[in-house]
Amino acid sequence: MSLPLLKLGAVLSTMAMISNWMSQTLPSLVGLNTTRLSTPDTLVSHSGGFGRLGKADSSLPSNPKEGWQVYSSAQDPDGRCICTVVAPEQNLCSRDAKSRQLRQLLEKVQNMSQSIEVLNLRTQRDFQYVLKMETQMKGLKAKFRQIEDDRKTLMTKHFQELKEKMDELLPLIPVLEQYKTDAKLITQFKEEIRNLSAVLTGIQEEIGAYDYEELHQRVLSLETRLRDCMKKLTCGKLMKITGPVTVKTSGTRFGAWMTDPLASEKNNRVWYMDSYTNNKIVREYKSIADFVSGAESRTYNLPFKWAGTNHVVYNGSLYFNKYQSNIIIKYSFDMGRVLAQRSLEYAGFHNVYPYTWGGFSDIDLMADEIGLWAVYATNQNAGNIVISQLNKDTLEVMKSWSTGYPKRSAGESFMICGTLYVTNSHLTGAKVYYSYSTKTSTYEYTDIPFHNQYFHISMLDYNARDRALYAWNNGHQVLFNVTLFHIIKTEDDT
């Protein structure tokens, strides 16, 4: 009798554990233990770049309006915009998956309920038998006491047989008590299973009430909102620089490497130009992986030597400063020839107004979300930085801005969303110290540090597609992530 009872105790213990697991785990599986979240501001930060991405600082609305709410964005390693959204309160984004979970849970509960029912019937049957035996045992015990009082009148043999029978029955008394307790537990567990089954059925019915076509339309609407999000987050203000990530170590102390910000997602070609003078060879790689492994796909022999390291690839063409001149060259990689060249009027060249490190870095060509730019200095502006927006086809200067920052005091510079950011040095301790907005024609002094890991930067350019800074740092090709601060227009602003 003891072995079956032990098995029953194990079963009941297991069932209790399962019940406890369901009560703790089920709410999180079906989305019942939701958390109230705070309301977002209109201003959010956006992190982008190659490699590790920073996190966007923002909050979620507690009561989202009807429809999907787009409130912030980030960039994945492939350069795609990722917008964070809040679904309506009555909508479940992973509805299909949760429906399957609910169905599976419901089936398990129903199976358990059937097993419990069988166990209960068996237990009740045994319980009635034990109750009957309990009555017999109590009567036998009373009779035994009576016989023991009058044992002198009985034969010794009969008394001994009766006592042995009683000794066999005595262990059943605690077993009987345990049987009563187990029977109560089974009854309680049956009630819990019944309640749980009702809750799951209700949730399943509620989820099933949603129309799949309506959900599909909402998903399509979300895709449209995500595209709108990308448009809204094309520009921002520089807030932070993180990294760097060292991609490769190669070449001399000075050089340039870049990708095309206007290339398609599938086009990830890398161009590599070693040294700041006396060179005309451009090396091309099909991807960052090929660049790292050294699997060169093509070389270009330019018609002219370049000056400095501040070249840029933009829309399939290389823009560079012709050696010992202030002439800008546009060279098409696909056609293998020069498409345009133009003198940058009054621009200093050949170490007249270079960055602090020298290297014929008088004219810095760069591109951002707005277009193509040239940063240089002139005698007319007392050697201070001049910013010119260029026509990418003709190289004609469309508009210029004269700043008050000395070109020779700048370590490096780059453009983001029409704002020029200037570093105070090319050595250890460098930081973005000054910015000039071409939109407002105003400047401000900033304090944005970054880690100059290899102590000598000779090229620093922003890539709008990757939202990262490409740098040549003492013979190391590195990438910096940037965090931009955006203002997202809401429907209330229109």
Short mmCIF file of C-alpha atoms in Angstrom, two decimals:
data_model
loop_
_atom_site.label_atom_id
_atom_site.label_comp_id
_atom_site.label_asym_id
_atom_site.label_seq_id
_atom_site.Cartn_x
_atom_site.Cartn_y
_atom_site.Cartn_z
CA MET A 1 0.00 0.00 0.00
CA SER A 2 2.87 2.40 0.78
CA LEU A 3 4.43 2.32 -2.73
CA PRO A 4 1.25 3.44 -4.61
CA LEU A 5 0.76 6.19 -2.07
CA LEU A 6 4.30 7.44 -2.61
CA LYS A 7 3.68 7.53 -6.35
CA LEU A 8 0.49 9.47 -5.78
CA GLY A 9 2.36 11.96 -3.61
CA ALA A 10 4.94 12.47 -6.38
CA VAL A 11 2.18 13.08 -8.92
CA LEU A 12 0.47 15.60 -6.68
CA SER A 13 3.76 17.37 -6.00
CA THR A 14 4.46 17.61 -9.73
CA MET A 15 0.96 18.95 -10.40
CA ALA A 16 1.43 21.60 -7.72
CA MET A 17 4.70 22.67 -9.34
CA ILE A 18 3.00 22.91 -12.74
CA SER A 19 0.19 24.98 -11.28
CA ASN A 20 2.66 27.33 -9.62
CA TRP A 21 4.63 27.67 -12.90
CA MET A 22 1.47 28.52 -14.84
CA SER A 23 0.40 31.15 -12.35
CA GLN A 24 3.79 32.87 -12.56
CA THR A 25 4.70 32.37 -16.22
CA LEU A 26 1.38 32.49 -18.07
CA PRO A 27 0.79 36.26 -17.67
CA SER A 28 4.11 37.09 -19.31
CA LEU A 29 3.51 34.62 -22.13
CA VAL A 30 0.12 35.99 -23.05
CA GLY A 31 1.00 39.63 -22.45
CA LEU A 32 -1.06 40.16 -19.28
CA ASN A 33 1.69 41.62 -17.10
CA THR A 34 2.16 44.85 -19.09
CA THR A 35 3.91 47.90 -17.65
CA ARG A 36 2.72 51.47 -17.77
CA LEU A 37 5.16 53.64 -19.66
CA SER A 38 5.77 57.36 -19.76
CA THR A 39 4.88 59.86 -22.47
CA PRO A 40 7.56 60.78 -25.04
CA ASP A 41 8.88 64.23 -25.73
CA THR A 42 9.06 65.61 -29.22
CA LEU A 43 12.85 65.76 -28.97
CA VAL A 44 14.74 62.47 -29.22
CA SER A 45 18.34 61.45 -29.82
CA HIS A 46 19.46 59.17 -32.61
CA SER A 47 22.59 57.08 -32.70
CA GLY A 48 24.06 55.80 -35.91
CA GLY A 49 27.22 54.46 -37.41
CA PHE A 50 29.17 51.47 -38.51
CA GLY A 51 29.63 48.65 -36.04
CA ARG A 52 28.07 49.07 -32.57
CA LEU A 53 25.15 51.48 -32.44
CA GLY A 54 24.27 53.76 -29.61
CA LYS A 55 20.78 53.58 -28.08
CA ALA A 56 18.14 56.17 -28.72
CA ASP A 57 17.06 57.93 -25.50
CA SER A 58 13.28 58.18 -25.50
CA SER A 59 10.14 56.98 -23.76
CA LEU A 60 6.90 55.34 -24.75
CA PRO A 61 3.39 56.80 -24.52
CA SER A 62 1.08 55.30 -21.90
CA ASN A 63 -2.04 55.87 -23.97
CA PRO A 64 -1.17 55.71 -27.67
CA LYS A 65 -3.71 57.14 -30.07
CA GLU A 66 -5.46 55.06 -32.68
CA GLY A 67 -2.84 53.88 -35.19
CA TRP A 68 0.87 53.24 -34.86
CA GLN A 69 2.95 55.90 -33.06
CA VAL A 70 6.46 56.52 -34.49
CA TYR A 71 8.61 58.26 -31.90
CA SER A 72 12.35 57.63 -32.54
CA SER A 73 14.89 56.08 -34.87
CA ALA A 74 18.22 54.28 -34.97
CA GLN A 75 20.53 52.83 -37.58
CA ASP A 76 21.44 49.16 -38.01
CA PRO A 77 24.93 47.94 -39.14
CA ASP A 78 23.73 47.72 -42.75
CA GLY A 79 22.84 51.40 -42.81
CA ARG A 80 19.05 50.96 -42.67
CA CYS A 81 16.85 53.26 -40.61
CA ILE A 82 15.10 51.55 -37.70
CA CYS A 83 12.16 53.45 -36.18
CA THR A 84 10.67 52.56 -32.80
CA VAL A 85 6.89 52.55 -32.73
CA VAL A 86 4.09 52.03 -30.23
CA ALA A 87 1.15 49.92 -31.34
CA PRO A 88 -2.45 50.80 -30.34
CA GLU A 89 -3.65 49.48 -26.99
CA GLN A 90 -6.09 47.04 -28.61
CA ASN A 91 -3.52 45.70 -31.05
CA LEU A 92 -1.03 42.88 -30.52
CA CYS A 93 1.96 42.94 -32.89
CA SER A 94 2.85 39.31 -32.30
CA ARG A 95 -0.76 38.18 -32.32
CA ASP A 96 -0.29 35.07 -34.42
CA ALA A 97 2.55 33.78 -32.26
CA LYS A 98 0.64 34.44 -29.06
CA SER A 99 -2.47 32.78 -30.46
CA ARG A 100 -0.43 29.66 -31.10
CA GLN A 101 0.95 29.83 -27.57
CA LEU A 102 -2.54 30.20 -26.15
CA ARG A 103 -3.86 27.29 -28.18
CA GLN A 104 -0.98 25.12 -27.06
CA LEU A 105 -1.43 26.13 -23.44
CA LEU A 106 -5.15 25.53 -23.66
CA GLU A 107 -4.61 22.06 -25.08
CA LYS A 108 -2.13 21.25 -22.33
CA VAL A 109 -4.54 22.48 -19.67
CA GLN A 110 -7.36 20.41 -21.17
CA ASN A 111 -5.15 17.33 -21.27
CA MET A 112 -4.13 17.93 -17.68
CA SER A 113 -7.76 18.40 -16.71
CA GLN A 114 -8.67 15.04 -18.21
CA SER A 115 -5.78 13.34 -16.41
CA ILE A 116 -6.75 14.97 -13.15
CA GLU A 117 -10.33 13.78 -13.63
CA VAL A 118 -9.17 10.18 -14.09
CA LEU A 119 -6.90 10.49 -11.09
CA ASN A 120 -9.70 11.99 -9.06
CA LEU A 121 -12.11 9.13 -9.86
CA ARG A 122 -9.49 6.60 -8.91
CA THR A 123 -8.66 8.49 -5.73
CA GLN A 124 -12.32 8.82 -4.73
CA ARG A 125 -12.81 5.08 -5.25
CA ASP A 126 -9.79 4.24 -3.11
CA PHE A 127 -10.81 6.89 -0.62
CA GLN A 128 -14.22 5.22 -0.08
CA TYR A 129 -12.48 1.92 0.42
CA VAL A 130 -10.11 3.43 2.97
CA LEU A 131 -12.98 5.14 4.82
CA LYS A 132 -14.74 1.82 5.08
CA MET A 133 -11.55 0.22 6.31
CA GLU A 134 -11.13 3.07 8.83
CA THR A 135 -14.51 2.18 10.39
CA GLN A 136 -13.52 -1.45 10.59
CA MET A 137 -10.16 -0.54 12.13
CA LYS A 138 -11.78 1.65 14.78
CA GLY A 139 -14.25 -1.10 15.65
CA LEU A 140 -11.50 -3.66 15.74
CA LYS A 141 -9.39 -1.43 17.97
CA ALA A 142 -12.25 -1.02 20.45
CA LYS A 143 -12.93 -4.72 20.43
CA PHE A 144 -9.26 -5.43 20.93
CA ARG A 145 -9.18 -3.22 24.03
CA GLN A 146 -12.24 -5.03 25.37
CA ILE A 147 -10.65 -8.41 24.73
CA GLU A 148 -7.36 -7.26 26.26
CA ASP A 149 -9.22 -6.31 29.45
CA ASP A 150 -10.74 -9.75 29.57
CA ARG A 151 -7.76 -11.65 28.10
CA LYS A 152 -7.71 -14.07 31.03
CA THR A 153 -10.87 -15.63 29.70
CA LEU A 154 -9.41 -16.25 26.24
CA MET A 155 -6.95 -18.76 25.11
CA THR A 156 -3.40 -17.44 24.71
CA LYS A 157 -3.19 -18.57 21.07
CA HIS A 158 -6.29 -16.64 19.93
CA PHE A 159 -5.07 -13.53 21.71
CA GLN A 160 -1.69 -13.64 19.98
CA GLU A 161 -3.25 -13.99 16.50
CA LEU A 162 -5.55 -11.06 17.13
CA LYS A 163 -2.68 -8.88 18.37
CA GLU A 164 -0.58 -9.66 15.26
CA LYS A 165 -3.51 -8.69 13.02
CA MET A 166 -3.84 -5.40 14.84
CA ASP A 167 -0.12 -4.69 14.48
CA GLU A 168 -0.47 -5.10 10.71
CA LEU A 169 -3.35 -2.63 10.56
CA LEU A 170 -1.84 0.11 12.74
CA PRO A 171 0.43 1.61 9.97
CA LEU A 172 -2.66 2.26 7.84
CA ILE A 173 -3.91 4.95 10.20
CA PRO A 174 -1.35 7.67 9.15
CA VAL A 175 -1.76 6.52 5.55
CA LEU A 176 -5.46 7.20 5.85
CA GLU A 177 -4.80 10.74 7.09
CA GLN A 178 -2.44 11.40 4.15
CA TYR A 179 -5.07 10.07 1.76
CA LYS A 180 -7.54 12.61 3.11
CA THR A 181 -5.05 15.46 2.57
CA ASP A 182 -4.21 14.30 -0.98
CA ALA A 183 -7.88 14.08 -1.87
CA LYS A 184 -8.38 17.71 -0.77
CA LEU A 185 -5.37 18.82 -2.86
CA ILE A 186 -6.75 17.09 -5.94
CA THR A 187 -10.10 18.82 -5.45
CA GLN A 188 -8.38 22.23 -5.16
CA PHE A 189 -6.24 21.57 -8.18
CA LYS A 190 -9.27 20.62 -10.22
CA GLU A 191 -10.79 23.99 -9.37
CA GLU A 192 -7.59 25.83 -10.36
CA ILE A 193 -7.48 23.99 -13.68
CA ARG A 194 -11.12 24.83 -14.33
CA ASN A 195 -10.53 28.55 -13.64
CA LEU A 196 -7.35 28.64 -15.72
CA SER A 197 -9.06 26.95 -18.64
CA ALA A 198 -11.84 29.55 -18.54
CA VAL A 199 -9.31 32.42 -18.56
CA LEU A 200 -7.38 30.96 -21.50
CA THR A 201 -10.56 30.36 -23.45
CA GLY A 202 -11.62 33.97 -22.90
CA ILE A 203 -8.27 35.32 -24.04
CA GLN A 204 -8.32 33.08 -27.09
CA GLU A 205 -11.79 34.31 -28.02
CA GLU A 206 -10.72 37.93 -27.57
CA ILE A 207 -7.68 37.50 -29.81
CA GLY A 208 -9.66 35.59 -32.39
CA ALA A 209 -12.03 38.55 -32.67
CA TYR A 210 -9.41 40.58 -34.49
CA ASP A 211 -9.73 40.66 -38.22
CA TYR A 212 -6.57 39.51 -40.01
CA GLU A 213 -7.11 41.84 -42.94
CA GLU A 214 -7.35 44.77 -40.59
CA LEU A 215 -4.07 43.72 -39.01
CA HIS A 216 -2.46 43.45 -42.45
CA GLN A 217 -3.58 46.96 -43.32
CA ARG A 218 -2.12 48.24 -40.08
CA VAL A 219 1.21 46.64 -40.93
CA LEU A 220 1.19 48.34 -44.33
CA SER A 221 0.38 51.62 -42.63
CA LEU A 222 3.31 51.05 -40.29
CA GLU A 223 5.68 50.58 -43.22
CA THR A 224 4.56 53.93 -44.62
CA ARG A 225 5.15 55.57 -41.26
CA LEU A 226 8.62 54.04 -41.09
CA ARG A 227 9.49 55.57 -44.45
CA ASP A 228 8.23 58.90 -43.17
CA CYS A 229 10.39 58.41 -40.12
CA MET A 230 13.47 58.05 -42.32
CA LYS A 231 12.63 61.30 -44.07
CA LYS A 232 12.15 63.11 -40.78
CA LEU A 233 15.47 61.88 -39.38
CA THR A 234 17.79 62.74 -42.26
CA CYS A 235 19.44 65.58 -40.33
CA GLY A 236 20.42 66.32 -36.78
CA LYS A 237 22.86 68.05 -34.49
CA LEU A 238 26.03 66.28 -33.36
CA MET A 239 25.84 65.35 -29.67
CA LYS A 240 28.37 62.57 -29.12
CA ILE A 241 31.19 60.60 -30.80
CA THR A 242 31.93 57.04 -29.65
CA GLY A 243 34.49 54.45 -30.66
CA PRO A 244 36.66 54.05 -32.52
CA VAL A 245 36.37 50.66 -34.15
CA THR A 246 39.65 49.71 -35.80
CA VAL A 247 38.85 48.23 -39.21
CA LYS A 248 42.38 47.71 -40.51
CA THR A 249 46.01 48.70 -40.03
CA SER A 250 47.79 49.46 -43.30
CA GLY A 251 49.67 52.04 -45.34
CA THR A 252 51.70 55.03 -44.19
CA ARG A 253 50.87 57.43 -41.37
CA PHE A 254 48.75 59.55 -43.74
CA GLY A 255 46.00 58.59 -46.16
CA ALA A 256 42.28 58.37 -46.86
CA TRP A 257 39.66 55.65 -47.18
CA MET A 258 35.96 56.02 -47.89
CA THR A 259 32.66 54.63 -49.18
CA ASP A 260 30.03 56.35 -51.33
CA PRO A 261 27.19 57.85 -49.23
CA LEU A 262 24.89 57.81 -52.26
CA ALA A 263 25.52 54.15 -53.16
CA SER A 264 22.70 51.60 -52.93
CA GLU A 265 22.41 49.25 -49.97
CA LYS A 266 23.99 46.43 -51.98
CA ASN A 267 26.91 48.58 -53.13
CA ASN A 268 29.48 48.69 -50.34
CA ARG A 269 32.64 49.42 -52.30
CA VAL A 270 35.61 50.85 -50.42
CA TRP A 271 38.26 53.15 -51.91
CA TYR A 272 41.74 53.48 -50.46
CA MET A 273 44.28 56.28 -51.17
CA ASP A 274 47.61 55.99 -49.33
CA SER A 275 49.81 59.04 -48.52
CA TYR A 276 49.09 62.75 -49.02
CA THR A 277 51.20 63.42 -52.12
CA ASN A 278 53.21 61.90 -54.96
CA ASN A 279 50.60 59.23 -55.63
CA LYS A 280 47.94 58.60 -58.29
CA ILE A 281 46.83 55.01 -57.46
CA VAL A 282 43.34 54.43 -56.02
CA ARG A 283 42.56 50.92 -54.81
CA GLU A 284 39.01 49.59 -54.83
CA TYR A 285 37.47 46.79 -52.72
CA LYS A 286 33.99 45.32 -53.16
CA SER A 287 33.17 45.40 -49.45
CA ILE A 288 34.52 46.14 -46.01
CA ALA A 289 35.27 42.42 -45.61
CA ASP A 290 37.36 42.41 -48.79
CA PHE A 291 39.11 45.57 -47.62
CA VAL A 292 40.02 43.92 -44.32
CA SER A 293 41.26 40.75 -46.03
CA GLY A 294 43.10 42.72 -48.73
CA ALA A 295 41.06 41.25 -51.63
CA GLU A 296 41.48 44.15 -54.01
CA SER A 297 38.99 44.21 -56.90
CA ARG A 298 40.37 47.04 -59.07
CA THR A 299 42.94 49.85 -59.22
CA TYR A 300 42.64 53.26 -60.89
CA ASN A 301 45.58 55.27 -62.16
CA LEU A 302 44.46 58.90 -61.91
CA PRO A 303 45.63 61.42 -64.55
CA PHE A 304 46.93 63.75 -61.80
CA LYS A 305 48.57 63.37 -58.42
CA TRP A 306 46.47 64.42 -55.47
CA ALA A 307 47.26 66.82 -52.63
CA GLY A 308 46.36 66.09 -49.02
CA THR A 309 44.06 63.38 -47.71
CA ASN A 310 40.73 65.18 -47.87
CA HIS A 311 39.13 63.48 -50.87
CA VAL A 312 35.55 62.28 -51.14
CA VAL A 313 33.64 59.73 -53.24
CA TYR A 314 30.15 61.00 -54.06
CA ASN A 315 27.61 59.47 -56.43
CA GLY A 316 30.16 57.23 -58.14
CA SER A 317 32.85 59.89 -58.68
CA LEU A 318 36.02 60.83 -56.83
CA TYR A 319 36.54 64.49 -55.97
CA PHE A 320 40.12 65.49 -55.10
CA ASN A 321 42.52 68.45 -55.03
CA LYS A 322 45.07 68.42 -57.83
CA TYR A 323 48.65 68.54 -56.53
CA GLN A 324 50.25 72.02 -56.25
CA SER A 325 47.06 73.82 -57.28
CA ASN A 326 43.66 74.89 -56.02
CA ILE A 327 41.99 72.94 -58.83
CA ILE A 328 39.29 70.44 -57.91
CA ILE A 329 39.01 67.29 -60.07
CA LYS A 330 35.91 65.13 -60.59
CA TYR A 331 36.90 61.63 -61.74
CA SER A 332 34.32 58.97 -62.71
CA PHE A 333 35.19 55.44 -61.61
CA ASP A 334 32.74 53.87 -64.04
CA MET A 335 33.97 55.85 -67.05
CA GLY A 336 37.61 55.92 -65.97
CA ARG A 337 38.09 59.58 -66.88
CA VAL A 338 37.89 63.16 -65.62
CA LEU A 339 34.38 64.60 -65.95
CA ALA A 340 35.07 68.11 -64.65
CA GLN A 341 37.76 70.33 -63.13
CA ARG A 342 37.59 73.84 -61.75
CA SER A 343 39.81 76.25 -59.82
CA LEU A 344 38.56 77.14 -56.35
CA GLU A 345 38.98 80.90 -56.50
CA TYR A 346 41.31 82.47 -53.90
CA ALA A 347 41.72 79.15 -52.06
CA GLY A 348 45.16 78.68 -50.51
CA PHE A 349 47.07 75.53 -51.50
CA HIS A 350 50.39 73.68 -51.06
CA ASN A 351 50.60 74.17 -47.28
CA VAL A 352 49.57 77.84 -47.27
CA TYR A 353 46.48 77.16 -45.11
CA PRO A 354 46.62 73.48 -44.09
CA TYR A 355 45.24 71.82 -40.98
CA THR A 356 47.60 71.70 -37.98
CA TRP A 357 49.28 68.50 -39.20
CA GLY A 358 50.24 69.97 -42.60
CA GLY A 359 50.35 67.47 -45.45
CA PHE A 360 48.98 69.85 -48.16
CA SER A 361 45.59 69.65 -46.43
CA ASP A 362 44.60 73.16 -47.57
CA ILE A 363 41.42 72.11 -49.39
CA ASP A 364 39.06 69.65 -47.70
CA LEU A 365 36.31 68.13 -49.89
CA MET A 366 33.39 66.51 -48.10
CA ALA A 367 29.75 65.47 -48.49
CA ASP A 368 26.76 65.25 -46.17
CA GLU A 369 22.96 64.90 -46.35
CA ILE A 370 22.71 68.21 -48.22
CA GLY A 371 25.39 67.80 -50.88
CA LEU A 372 29.03 68.45 -51.81
CA TRP A 373 31.22 70.93 -49.93
CA ALA A 374 34.72 72.46 -49.99
CA VAL A 375 36.37 73.78 -46.82
CA TYR A 376 39.45 75.98 -47.25
CA ALA A 377 40.94 79.38 -46.36
CA THR A 378 41.69 82.56 -48.31
CA ASN A 379 43.78 85.65 -47.87
CA GLN A 380 40.59 87.69 -48.26
CA ASN A 381 39.22 85.97 -45.11
CA ALA A 382 42.51 86.42 -43.23
CA GLY A 383 43.29 82.72 -43.34
CA ASN A 384 40.03 81.80 -41.64
CA ILE A 385 37.87 78.93 -42.81
CA VAL A 386 35.58 79.42 -45.81
CA ILE A 387 32.76 76.94 -46.51
CA SER A 388 31.52 76.58 -50.09
CA GLN A 389 28.68 74.46 -51.40
CA LEU A 390 29.60 72.99 -54.80
CA ASN A 391 27.59 71.83 -57.77
CA LYS A 392 28.44 68.13 -57.98
CA ASP A 393 28.38 68.17 -61.80
CA THR A 394 30.16 71.41 -62.72
CA LEU A 395 32.08 72.04 -59.45
CA GLU A 396 30.80 75.61 -59.54
CA VAL A 397 30.55 77.36 -56.17
CA MET A 398 26.84 77.87 -55.45
CA LYS A 399 27.21 79.71 -52.14
CA SER A 400 29.97 80.49 -49.62
CA TRP A 401 30.15 81.29 -45.90
CA SER A 402 33.14 83.01 -44.25
CA THR A 403 33.85 81.94 -40.66
CA GLY A 404 36.15 83.43 -38.06
CA TYR A 405 38.00 80.20 -37.23
CA PRO A 406 41.69 80.06 -38.36
CA LYS A 407 42.27 77.17 -40.73
CA ARG A 408 45.77 76.52 -39.38
CA SER A 409 44.36 76.07 -35.85
CA ALA A 410 41.97 73.32 -36.92
CA GLY A 411 42.94 69.68 -36.47
CA GLU A 412 40.32 68.34 -38.92
CA SER A 413 36.73 69.12 -39.88
CA PHE A 414 33.60 67.45 -41.30
CA MET A 415 30.06 68.40 -42.36
CA ILE A 416 26.79 66.99 -40.96
CA CYS A 417 23.46 68.38 -42.18
CA GLY A 418 24.97 71.63 -43.42
CA THR A 419 26.91 72.29 -40.20
CA LEU A 420 30.72 72.30 -40.16
CA TYR A 421 32.32 70.68 -37.09
CA VAL A 422 35.97 71.55 -36.39
CA THR A 423 38.36 69.72 -34.06
CA ASN A 424 40.88 71.65 -32.00
CA SER A 425 43.77 69.26 -32.70
CA HIS A 426 44.88 66.19 -34.63
CA LEU A 427 46.74 64.80 -31.60
CA THR A 428 45.83 63.29 -28.22
CA GLY A 429 43.06 65.18 -26.43
CA ALA A 430 41.33 66.20 -29.63
CA LYS A 431 37.68 67.21 -29.44
CA VAL A 432 35.07 68.91 -31.59
CA TYR A 433 35.62 72.47 -30.47
CA TYR A 434 33.74 74.67 -32.93
CA SER A 435 30.70 74.41 -35.22
CA TYR A 436 29.30 76.67 -37.91
CA SER A 437 25.73 76.33 -39.28
CA THR A 438 25.29 77.31 -42.91
CA LYS A 439 21.52 77.32 -42.33
CA THR A 440 21.64 80.14 -39.78
CA SER A 441 25.12 81.57 -40.59
CA THR A 442 25.98 81.32 -36.89
CA TYR A 443 28.70 79.58 -34.91
CA GLU A 444 29.16 78.17 -31.43
CA TYR A 445 31.96 76.68 -29.37
CA THR A 446 31.37 73.05 -28.45
CA ASP A 447 32.98 70.43 -26.22
CA ILE A 448 32.52 66.98 -27.78
CA PRO A 449 35.49 64.73 -26.95
CA PHE A 450 36.43 61.58 -28.84
CA HIS A 451 39.09 58.96 -28.39
CA ASN A 452 42.15 59.60 -30.57
CA GLN A 453 43.41 56.06 -30.05
CA TYR A 454 46.51 56.22 -32.27
CA PHE A 455 47.41 59.85 -31.53
CA HIS A 456 47.58 61.35 -35.04
CA ILE A 457 44.51 61.91 -37.24
CA SER A 458 45.15 62.97 -40.83
CA MET A 459 41.67 62.36 -42.26
CA LEU A 460 38.21 62.63 -40.66
CA ASP A 461 35.06 62.56 -42.82
CA TYR A 462 31.36 61.96 -42.18
CA ASN A 463 29.41 59.43 -44.24
CA ALA A 464 25.68 60.20 -44.32
CA ARG A 465 24.63 56.68 -45.38
CA ASP A 466 26.55 54.91 -42.62
CA ARG A 467 26.11 57.82 -40.19
CA ALA A 468 29.70 57.33 -39.12
CA LEU A 469 33.02 59.14 -39.19
CA TYR A 470 35.74 57.57 -41.33
CA ALA A 471 39.23 58.34 -40.04
CA TRP A 472 42.87 57.63 -40.90
CA ASN A 473 44.64 57.51 -37.55
CA ASN A 474 48.39 57.06 -37.77
CA GLY A 475 48.24 54.18 -40.28
CA HIS A 476 45.01 52.74 -38.86
CA GLN A 477 41.68 52.88 -40.67
CA VAL A 478 39.01 53.42 -38.02
CA LEU A 479 35.32 54.26 -37.68
CA PHE A 480 33.56 56.44 -35.10
CA ASN A 481 29.87 56.25 -34.27
CA VAL A 482 27.99 59.52 -33.97
CA THR A 483 24.93 60.42 -31.92
CA LEU A 484 22.71 63.06 -33.51
CA PHE A 485 19.96 65.06 -31.84
CA HIS A 486 16.76 65.24 -33.89
CA ILE A 487 13.50 67.15 -33.75
CA ILE A 488 10.65 64.97 -34.99
CA LYS A 489 7.65 66.89 -36.29
CA THR A 490 4.31 65.63 -35.00
CA GLU A 491 0.83 66.05 -36.42
CA ASP A 492 0.25 68.89 -33.97
CA ASP A 493 3.10 70.86 -35.53
CA THR A 494 1.52 70.99 -38.98
#
